[in-house]
Tab-separated table of C-alpha atoms and ligand atoms in Angstrom:
chain	number	residue	atom	x	y	z
A	9	MET	CA	97.383	115.986	135.748
A	10	LYS	CA	97.549	116.027	131.955
A	11	VAL	CA	100.394	118.341	130.961
A	12	TYR	CA	100.394	120.191	127.664
A	13	ASN	CA	103.920	121.203	126.832
A	14	PHE	CA	104.063	124.302	124.624
A	15	SER	CA	107.850	124.305	124.473
A	16	ALA	CA	109.534	125.367	121.227
A	17	GLY	CA	111.852	122.373	121.114
A	18	PRO	CA	112.552	119.694	122.115
A	19	ALA	CA	108.801	119.597	122.014
A	20	MET	CA	105.837	117.327	122.630
A	21	LEU	CA	105.753	113.943	120.963
A	22	PRO	CA	102.532	112.084	120.175
A	23	GLU	CA	101.506	110.099	123.249
A	24	GLU	CA	100.858	106.894	121.310
A	25	VAL	CA	104.342	107.130	119.781
A	26	MET	CA	105.936	107.422	123.219
A	27	LYS	CA	103.988	104.396	124.443
A	28	ILE	CA	105.280	102.266	121.553
A	29	ALA	CA	108.824	103.516	122.145
A	30	GLN	CA	108.538	102.777	125.851
A	31	GLU	CA	107.570	99.188	125.166
A	32	GLU	CA	110.167	98.613	122.469
A	33	PHE	CA	112.917	100.268	124.477
A	34	CYS	CA	113.421	97.154	126.602
A	35	ASN	CA	112.322	94.459	124.183
A	36	TYR	CA	112.184	95.320	120.515
A	37	ARG	CA	109.484	93.235	118.855
A	38	GLY	CA	110.281	90.040	120.669
A	39	THR	CA	114.041	90.101	120.022
A	40	GLY	CA	114.774	90.214	123.755
A	41	CYS	CA	116.980	93.254	123.111
A	42	GLY	CA	116.058	96.907	123.424
A	43	ILE	CA	115.892	99.036	120.283
A	44	MET	CA	119.029	100.915	121.430
A	45	GLU	CA	121.009	97.702	121.889
A	46	ILE	CA	120.871	96.300	118.385
A	47	SER	CA	123.375	96.763	115.576
A	48	HIS	CA	122.737	99.533	113.093
A	49	ARG	CA	123.629	96.987	110.386
A	50	GLY	CA	121.352	94.203	111.647
A	51	LYS	CA	118.099	93.315	109.939
A	52	GLU	CA	115.887	94.961	112.596
A	53	PHE	CA	117.513	98.368	112.319
A	54	THR	CA	117.769	98.081	108.538
A	55	GLU	CA	113.990	97.752	108.498
A	56	VAL	CA	113.671	100.808	110.780
A	57	ILE	CA	115.848	103.129	108.687
A	58	GLU	CA	114.256	101.943	105.446
A	59	ARG	CA	110.781	102.489	106.901
A	60	ALA	CA	111.734	105.980	108.105
A	61	GLU	CA	112.926	106.848	104.613
A	62	SER	CA	109.990	105.325	102.765
A	63	ASN	CA	107.474	107.002	105.125
A	64	ILE	CA	109.127	110.376	104.522
A	65	ARG	CA	109.171	109.823	100.760
A	66	GLU	CA	105.529	108.823	100.745
A	67	LEU	CA	104.295	111.608	103.045
A	68	MET	CA	106.213	114.369	101.275
A	69	ASN	CA	105.835	112.878	97.796
A	70	ILE	CA	109.605	112.885	97.162
A	71	SER	CA	110.833	111.755	93.760
A	72	ASP	CA	113.906	109.643	92.975
A	73	ASP	CA	115.748	112.814	91.957
A	74	TYR	CA	116.157	113.462	95.680
A	75	ALA	CA	118.075	111.670	98.398
A	76	VAL	CA	116.780	111.453	101.978
A	77	CYS	CA	119.588	111.588	104.558
A	78	PHE	CA	119.853	111.412	108.344
A	79	ILE	CA	122.687	113.540	109.709
A	80	GLN	CA	123.863	114.489	113.208
A	81	GLY	CA	124.990	117.915	114.402
A	82	GLY	CA	121.629	119.669	114.469
A	83	ALA	CA	120.253	122.213	112.060
A	84	SER	CA	123.164	124.405	113.164
A	85	MET	CA	125.642	122.088	111.460
A	86	GLN	CA	123.661	122.458	108.237
A	87	PHE	CA	124.394	126.191	108.416
A	88	ALA	CA	127.991	125.164	107.616
A	89	MET	CA	127.421	122.048	105.503
A	90	VAL	CA	125.248	123.912	103.006
A	91	PRO	CA	127.913	126.450	101.947
A	92	MET	CA	130.782	123.950	102.286
A	93	ASN	CA	129.081	121.679	99.780
A	94	LEU	CA	127.168	124.066	97.580
A	95	LEU	CA	128.946	127.414	97.448
A	96	PRO	CA	131.815	127.147	94.954
A	97	ALA	CA	134.830	129.458	95.228
A	98	GLY	CA	134.056	132.899	93.811
A	99	ALA	CA	130.299	132.344	93.647
A	100	THR	CA	127.637	134.175	95.667
A	101	ALA	CA	124.741	132.736	97.640
A	102	ASP	CA	121.568	134.675	98.494
A	103	TYR	CA	120.135	134.537	102.005
A	104	ALA	CA	116.870	135.989	103.305
A	105	ASP	CA	117.256	137.292	106.848
A	106	SER	CA	114.078	136.553	108.790
A	107	GLY	CA	115.498	136.308	112.305
A	108	VAL	CA	118.009	134.705	114.645
A	109	TRP	CA	118.250	131.327	112.913
A	110	ALA	CA	118.492	132.873	109.459
A	111	SER	CA	121.199	135.239	110.757
A	112	SER	CA	123.138	132.331	112.239
A	113	ALA	CA	123.014	130.595	108.869
A	114	ILE	CA	124.287	133.793	107.211
A	115	LYS	CA	127.097	134.240	109.729
A	116	GLU	CA	128.297	130.697	109.182
A	117	ALA	CA	128.038	130.869	105.390
A	118	LYS	CA	130.172	134.017	105.308
A	119	LYS	CA	133.119	131.863	106.394
A	120	PHE	CA	132.935	130.053	103.064
A	121	GLY	CA	132.170	132.655	100.405
A	122	ASN	CA	130.236	135.694	99.251
A	123	ILE	CA	126.848	136.135	100.814
A	124	ASN	CA	124.195	138.551	99.613
A	125	VAL	CA	121.365	139.240	102.035
A	126	CYS	CA	118.685	139.519	99.361
A	127	GLY	CA	115.852	140.412	101.716
A	128	SER	CA	115.508	141.210	105.402
A	129	SER	CA	112.894	142.141	107.975
A	130	LYS	CA	115.453	143.174	110.573
A	131	GLU	CA	114.337	146.821	110.472
A	132	THR	CA	110.902	145.880	111.746
A	133	ASN	CA	112.283	143.513	114.399
A	134	TYR	CA	111.469	140.478	112.284
A	135	ASP	CA	107.724	140.949	112.693
A	136	ARG	CA	107.158	139.580	109.164
A	137	ILE	CA	108.647	137.512	106.383
A	138	PRO	CA	110.832	139.848	104.297
A	139	GLU	CA	108.551	141.036	101.489
A	140	ILE	CA	109.505	138.889	98.526
A	141	ARG	CA	108.668	141.524	95.891
A	142	HIS	CA	111.390	143.782	97.332
A	143	TRP	CA	114.131	141.127	97.318
A	144	LYS	CA	117.330	141.791	95.392
A	145	PRO	CA	118.530	138.411	94.161
A	146	THR	CA	121.999	137.884	92.680
A	147	PRO	CA	121.934	136.798	89.016
A	148	ASN	CA	123.208	133.191	88.864
A	149	ALA	CA	123.453	132.830	92.636
A	150	ALA	CA	124.759	129.425	93.782
A	151	TYR	CA	121.561	129.029	95.797
A	152	LEU	CA	118.930	130.939	97.753
A	153	HIS	CA	118.545	130.141	101.458
A	154	ILE	CA	115.346	130.775	103.410
A	155	THR	CA	114.004	129.844	106.871
A	156	SER	CA	110.445	128.652	106.303
A	157	ASN	CA	109.225	129.152	109.872
A	158	ASN	CA	110.831	131.521	112.327
A	159	THR	CA	110.455	129.772	115.640
A	160	ILE	CA	111.378	132.760	117.818
A	161	TYR	CA	109.275	135.485	116.137
A	162	GLY	CA	106.274	133.396	115.144
A	163	THR	CA	106.490	134.107	111.420
A	164	GLN	CA	106.136	131.699	108.506
A	165	TYR	CA	106.264	131.794	104.725
A	166	HIS	CA	102.811	131.292	103.206
A	167	GLY	CA	104.141	131.366	99.670
A	168	PHE	CA	107.718	130.711	98.624
A	169	PRO	CA	109.811	132.883	96.297
A	170	GLU	CA	110.131	131.808	92.668
A	171	SER	CA	113.846	131.167	92.484
A	172	GLY	CA	113.942	130.132	88.812
A	173	SER	CA	117.057	128.126	88.028
A	174	THR	CA	118.637	129.046	91.383
A	175	PRO	CA	118.216	126.122	93.787
A	176	MET	CA	116.193	127.115	96.853
A	177	ILE	CA	117.393	125.779	100.206
A	178	ALA	CA	115.122	125.868	103.229
A	179	ASP	CA	115.668	125.447	106.937
A	180	MET	CA	112.325	123.836	107.828
A	181	SER	CA	113.304	122.846	111.365
A	182	SER	CA	110.137	124.194	112.938
A	183	ASP	CA	107.508	123.432	110.304
A	184	ILE	CA	108.664	120.295	108.505
A	185	MET	CA	105.707	118.007	107.739
A	186	SER	CA	103.240	120.461	109.258
A	187	ARG	CA	101.730	121.189	105.842
A	188	VAL	CA	101.822	120.094	102.229
A	189	ILE	CA	104.727	121.561	100.267
A	190	ASN	CA	106.113	120.780	96.835
A	191	VAL	CA	109.583	119.322	97.406
A	192	ASN	CA	110.370	119.933	93.722
A	193	ASP	CA	110.443	123.682	94.459
A	194	PHE	CA	113.562	123.109	96.579
A	195	GLY	CA	117.127	122.032	95.980
A	196	LEU	CA	117.638	121.082	99.606
A	197	ILE	CA	115.453	120.977	102.721
A	198	TYR	CA	116.824	120.415	106.200
A	199	ALA	CA	115.163	120.130	109.577
A	200	GLY	CA	116.337	119.261	113.060
A	201	ALA	CA	113.928	116.580	114.284
A	202	GLN	CA	113.272	117.934	117.767
A	203	LYS	CA	110.341	120.185	116.903
A	204	ASN	CA	108.018	118.297	114.598
A	205	LEU	CA	109.568	114.894	113.989
A	206	GLY	CA	111.149	113.319	117.052
A	207	PRO	CA	114.027	113.820	119.479
A	208	SER	CA	117.107	115.975	119.040
A	209	GLY	CA	120.210	114.342	117.588
A	210	VAL	CA	119.097	113.803	114.019
A	211	VAL	CA	118.520	116.171	111.121
A	212	LEU	CA	116.441	115.207	108.127
A	213	VAL	CA	118.074	116.373	104.885
A	214	ILE	CA	116.300	116.084	101.545
A	215	ILE	CA	118.669	116.971	98.730
A	216	ARG	CA	118.468	116.942	94.947
A	217	LYS	CA	121.089	114.406	93.903
A	218	ASP	CA	122.541	116.515	91.087
A	219	LEU	CA	123.378	119.280	93.589
A	220	ALA	CA	125.245	116.908	95.885
A	221	ALA	CA	127.295	115.848	92.884
A	222	ARG	CA	128.677	119.415	92.603
A	223	THR	CA	130.479	119.241	95.965
A	224	PRO	CA	134.223	119.925	95.925
A	225	GLU	CA	136.495	116.933	96.572
A	226	ASN	CA	138.343	118.259	99.619
A	227	ILE	CA	135.399	118.349	102.033
A	228	PRO	CA	135.713	116.186	105.166
A	229	THR	CA	133.923	112.878	104.656
A	230	MET	CA	131.429	113.395	107.468
A	231	LEU	CA	130.522	116.879	106.240
A	232	LYS	CA	129.872	115.855	102.665
A	233	TYR	CA	126.323	115.158	101.497
A	234	GLY	CA	127.635	112.594	99.024
A	235	THR	CA	128.846	110.379	101.875
A	236	TYR	CA	125.328	110.131	103.290
A	237	ILE	CA	123.781	109.548	99.894
A	238	GLU	CA	126.271	106.891	98.821
A	239	HIS	CA	126.089	104.986	102.121
A	240	LYS	CA	122.367	105.548	102.787
A	241	SER	CA	123.241	107.419	106.021
A	242	LEU	CA	125.195	104.377	107.249
A	243	TYR	CA	128.790	105.393	106.536
A	244	ASN	CA	129.347	105.343	110.292
A	245	THR	CA	127.013	104.607	113.211
A	246	PRO	CA	124.004	106.846	112.604
A	247	PRO	CA	121.850	108.436	115.365
A	248	THR	CA	119.809	105.266	115.785
A	249	PHE	CA	117.372	106.534	118.405
A	250	GLY	CA	116.467	109.619	116.393
A	251	ILE	CA	115.935	107.595	113.238
A	252	TYR	CA	113.846	105.052	115.137
A	253	MET	CA	111.642	107.808	116.576
A	254	LEU	CA	111.351	109.396	113.140
A	255	ALA	CA	110.023	106.085	111.824
A	256	LEU	CA	107.442	105.953	114.636
A	257	VAL	CA	106.374	109.590	114.222
A	258	THR	CA	105.973	109.213	110.459
A	259	ASP	CA	104.013	105.953	110.994
A	260	TRP	CA	101.730	108.030	113.227
A	261	ILE	CA	101.319	110.768	110.590
A	262	LYS	CA	100.424	108.082	108.045
A	263	ARG	CA	97.824	106.611	110.396
A	264	LEU	CA	96.277	110.073	110.794
A	265	GLY	CA	95.939	110.335	107.020
A	266	GLY	CA	99.035	112.190	105.861
A	267	LEU	CA	100.058	115.817	105.521
A	268	ASN	CA	96.702	117.006	104.131
A	269	VAL	CA	95.045	115.951	107.352
A	270	ILE	CA	97.888	117.269	109.542
A	271	GLU	CA	97.667	120.613	107.749
A	272	GLU	CA	93.923	120.882	108.381
A	273	ILE	CA	94.398	120.102	112.054
A	274	ASN	CA	97.207	122.660	112.297
A	275	ASN	CA	95.000	125.233	110.546
A	276	SER	CA	92.192	124.744	113.050
A	277	LYS	CA	94.544	124.844	116.042
A	278	SER	CA	96.174	128.100	114.964
A	279	GLU	CA	92.914	129.723	113.788
A	280	VAL	CA	91.226	129.421	117.168
A	281	LEU	CA	94.227	130.958	118.895
A	282	TYR	CA	94.564	133.847	116.446
A	283	GLU	CA	90.811	134.471	116.672
A	284	LEU	CA	91.163	134.965	120.392
A	285	LEU	CA	94.175	137.252	119.939
A	286	ASP	CA	92.334	139.351	117.349
A	287	ARG	CA	89.205	139.593	119.473
A	288	SER	CA	91.021	140.562	122.643
A	289	SER	CA	92.341	143.982	123.600
A	290	PHE	CA	94.320	142.380	126.433
A	291	TYR	CA	96.469	140.054	124.326
A	292	ARG	CA	98.363	141.352	121.315
A	293	ASN	CA	100.044	139.425	118.498
A	294	PRO	CA	102.950	141.537	117.169
A	295	VAL	CA	103.245	139.724	113.808
A	296	GLN	CA	102.008	141.111	110.464
A	297	PRO	CA	98.850	139.083	109.686
A	298	ASP	CA	100.105	137.635	106.396
A	299	SER	CA	103.266	136.297	108.060
A	300	ARG	CA	101.658	134.569	111.040
A	301	SER	CA	103.083	131.185	111.957
A	302	LYS	CA	100.817	128.212	112.487
A	303	MET	CA	103.485	126.537	114.617
A	304	ASN	CA	104.737	129.183	117.048
A	305	ILE	CA	102.160	131.725	118.148
A	306	VAL	CA	103.634	134.662	120.010
A	307	PHE	CA	101.753	137.296	121.985
A	308	ARG	CA	102.197	140.051	124.496
A	309	LEU	CA	100.179	141.023	127.563
A	310	PRO	CA	99.781	144.597	128.830
A	311	SER	CA	102.903	144.313	131.052
A	312	GLU	CA	105.869	142.052	131.710
A	313	GLU	CA	104.568	141.492	135.244
A	314	LEU	CA	101.346	140.094	133.831
A	315	GLU	CA	103.339	137.936	131.405
A	316	ASP	CA	105.294	136.414	134.307
A	317	LYS	CA	102.093	135.789	136.188
A	318	PHE	CA	100.518	134.239	133.087
A	319	VAL	CA	103.391	131.788	132.602
A	320	LYS	CA	103.385	130.774	136.277
A	321	GLU	CA	99.632	130.292	136.554
A	322	ALA	CA	99.500	128.341	133.287
A	323	ALA	CA	102.254	126.004	134.511
A	324	LYS	CA	100.280	125.294	137.686
A	325	LEU	CA	97.385	124.196	135.494
A	326	GLY	CA	99.605	121.892	133.428
A	327	MET	CA	100.418	124.205	130.509
A	328	THR	CA	104.177	124.518	130.384
A	329	GLY	CA	106.841	126.019	128.143
A	330	LEU	CA	104.902	129.206	127.378
A	331	LYS	CA	107.649	131.731	128.058
A	332	GLY	CA	108.796	133.520	124.904
A	333	HIS	CA	112.383	133.229	123.661
A	334	ARG	CA	114.766	135.181	125.881
A	335	SER	CA	115.726	137.485	122.994
A	336	VAL	CA	112.171	138.775	122.428
A	337	GLY	CA	110.238	138.164	125.664
A	338	GLY	CA	106.462	137.787	125.806
A	339	ILE	CA	104.595	134.513	125.462
A	340	ARG	CA	105.053	131.825	122.843
A	341	ALA	CA	102.750	128.860	122.357
A	342	SER	CA	104.441	126.265	120.160
A	343	ILE	CA	101.750	124.029	118.736
A	344	TYR	CA	103.567	121.542	116.536
A	345	ASN	CA	101.959	118.444	115.029
A	346	ALA	CA	101.937	116.532	118.313
A	347	MET	CA	100.002	119.224	120.235
A	348	PRO	CA	96.389	118.048	120.254
A	349	LEU	CA	93.497	120.461	119.684
A	350	ALA	CA	92.490	119.755	123.296
A	351	GLY	CA	95.760	121.362	124.429
A	352	VAL	CA	95.034	124.506	122.442
A	353	GLU	CA	91.475	124.582	123.804
A	354	ALA	CA	92.778	124.275	127.357
A	355	LEU	CA	95.105	127.209	126.699
A	356	ILE	CA	92.247	129.276	125.268
A	357	ASP	CA	90.052	128.613	128.310
A	358	PHE	CA	92.887	129.693	130.559
A	359	MET	CA	93.569	132.816	128.471
A	360	ASN	CA	89.920	133.892	128.628
A	361	ASP	CA	89.830	133.332	132.355
A	362	PHE	CA	93.146	135.111	132.925
A	363	GLU	CA	91.987	138.078	130.891
A	364	SER	CA	88.734	138.424	132.816
A	365	ARG	CA	90.591	138.309	136.143
A	366	ASN	CA	93.369	140.732	135.162
A	367	SER	CA	91.943	143.391	132.847
B	24	LIG	C1	115.612	125.161	116.495
B	24	LIG	C2	116.022	125.718	115.212
B	24	LIG	C3	117.361	125.639	114.751
B	24	LIG	C4	118.476	125.078	115.589
B	24	LIG	O1	118.440	123.720	115.584
B	24	LIG	P1	119.606	122.841	116.262
B	24	LIG	O2	119.181	121.477	115.873
B	24	LIG	O3	119.531	123.107	117.737
B	24	LIG	O4	120.890	123.246	115.681
B	24	LIG	C5	117.635	126.115	113.488
B	24	LIG	N1	116.679	126.654	112.717
B	24	LIG	C6	115.396	126.764	113.126
B	24	LIG	C7	114.373	127.368	112.226
B	24	LIG	C8	115.031	126.301	114.380
B	24	LIG	O5	113.761	126.398	114.785
């Protein structure tokens, strides 16, 4: 049975990417060695890491003012690395609180300096992106931190704040490369790979080089952006498997036609699901319409019993990972880049059928 995995992360990978990885796992391009057995400083892996970087630069249209780094420790380690590197003593950083991940970033940053929560949607249970026109930014803030897609609540920015001369930093873990963005609007972008780009174990960091140059001297080597920039992410042994998979996934995005094409596909996938939710009086999407995520689509059924039944029946039909995050309940369909339209259509057929049998 074909299984469509709607899990929030680690999430589905493109089937053709997994087939290539499967083949190259035991014998990488005729070398007689598997991709995980070769030196990170040998010519084969050098080609892999350079291809990963050049694919990312090409797809996201990244200029030479920015460095592209591959770092371990997950997006959660970036919650600490960002303030350690970019929040000087005595300065204040602005954070928008749009949910659990944003709050974790805030909590961590508070260990390093003054944090101003410039906007929040906590009062409405994070059912929207904090309304930008009501934000209270700090004059001359060290940076502004946002979470572009809120994986747990199913909300997403559909327009970014104008941060002026304040560098904007975004946690894009759950919508990186799902749409066209202008990298020049940001000082730093980070994303754990395990949702849209590959396996867990590697974080993509895109950072404006002049910002990295502001880092204080006394930061541990492995926690300093400059180390990764200077050594092209090869100061020590990098997460080779994650970088390899990132190269394959970005090759795949290029073959599809780039982020314009990916964005159109993601638009169609999310539109058909939201259409059903809007049409139905059985399913209910709790998110404010202008904040709806195209990556994580959350909905409720009339009762928790029906939600349990929904998740179980869907799994029997090969649609897994639909249970909402434990902190909010309900159903969540994560439809990242690798989820084909056919998977969304299968879910819609099931939802229509389930509704007719249970309402
Ligand atoms: C999943 C997720 C994280 C946590 O990522 P780790 O790599 O597990 O640390 C952080 N931010 C967002 C937006 C996420 O979706």
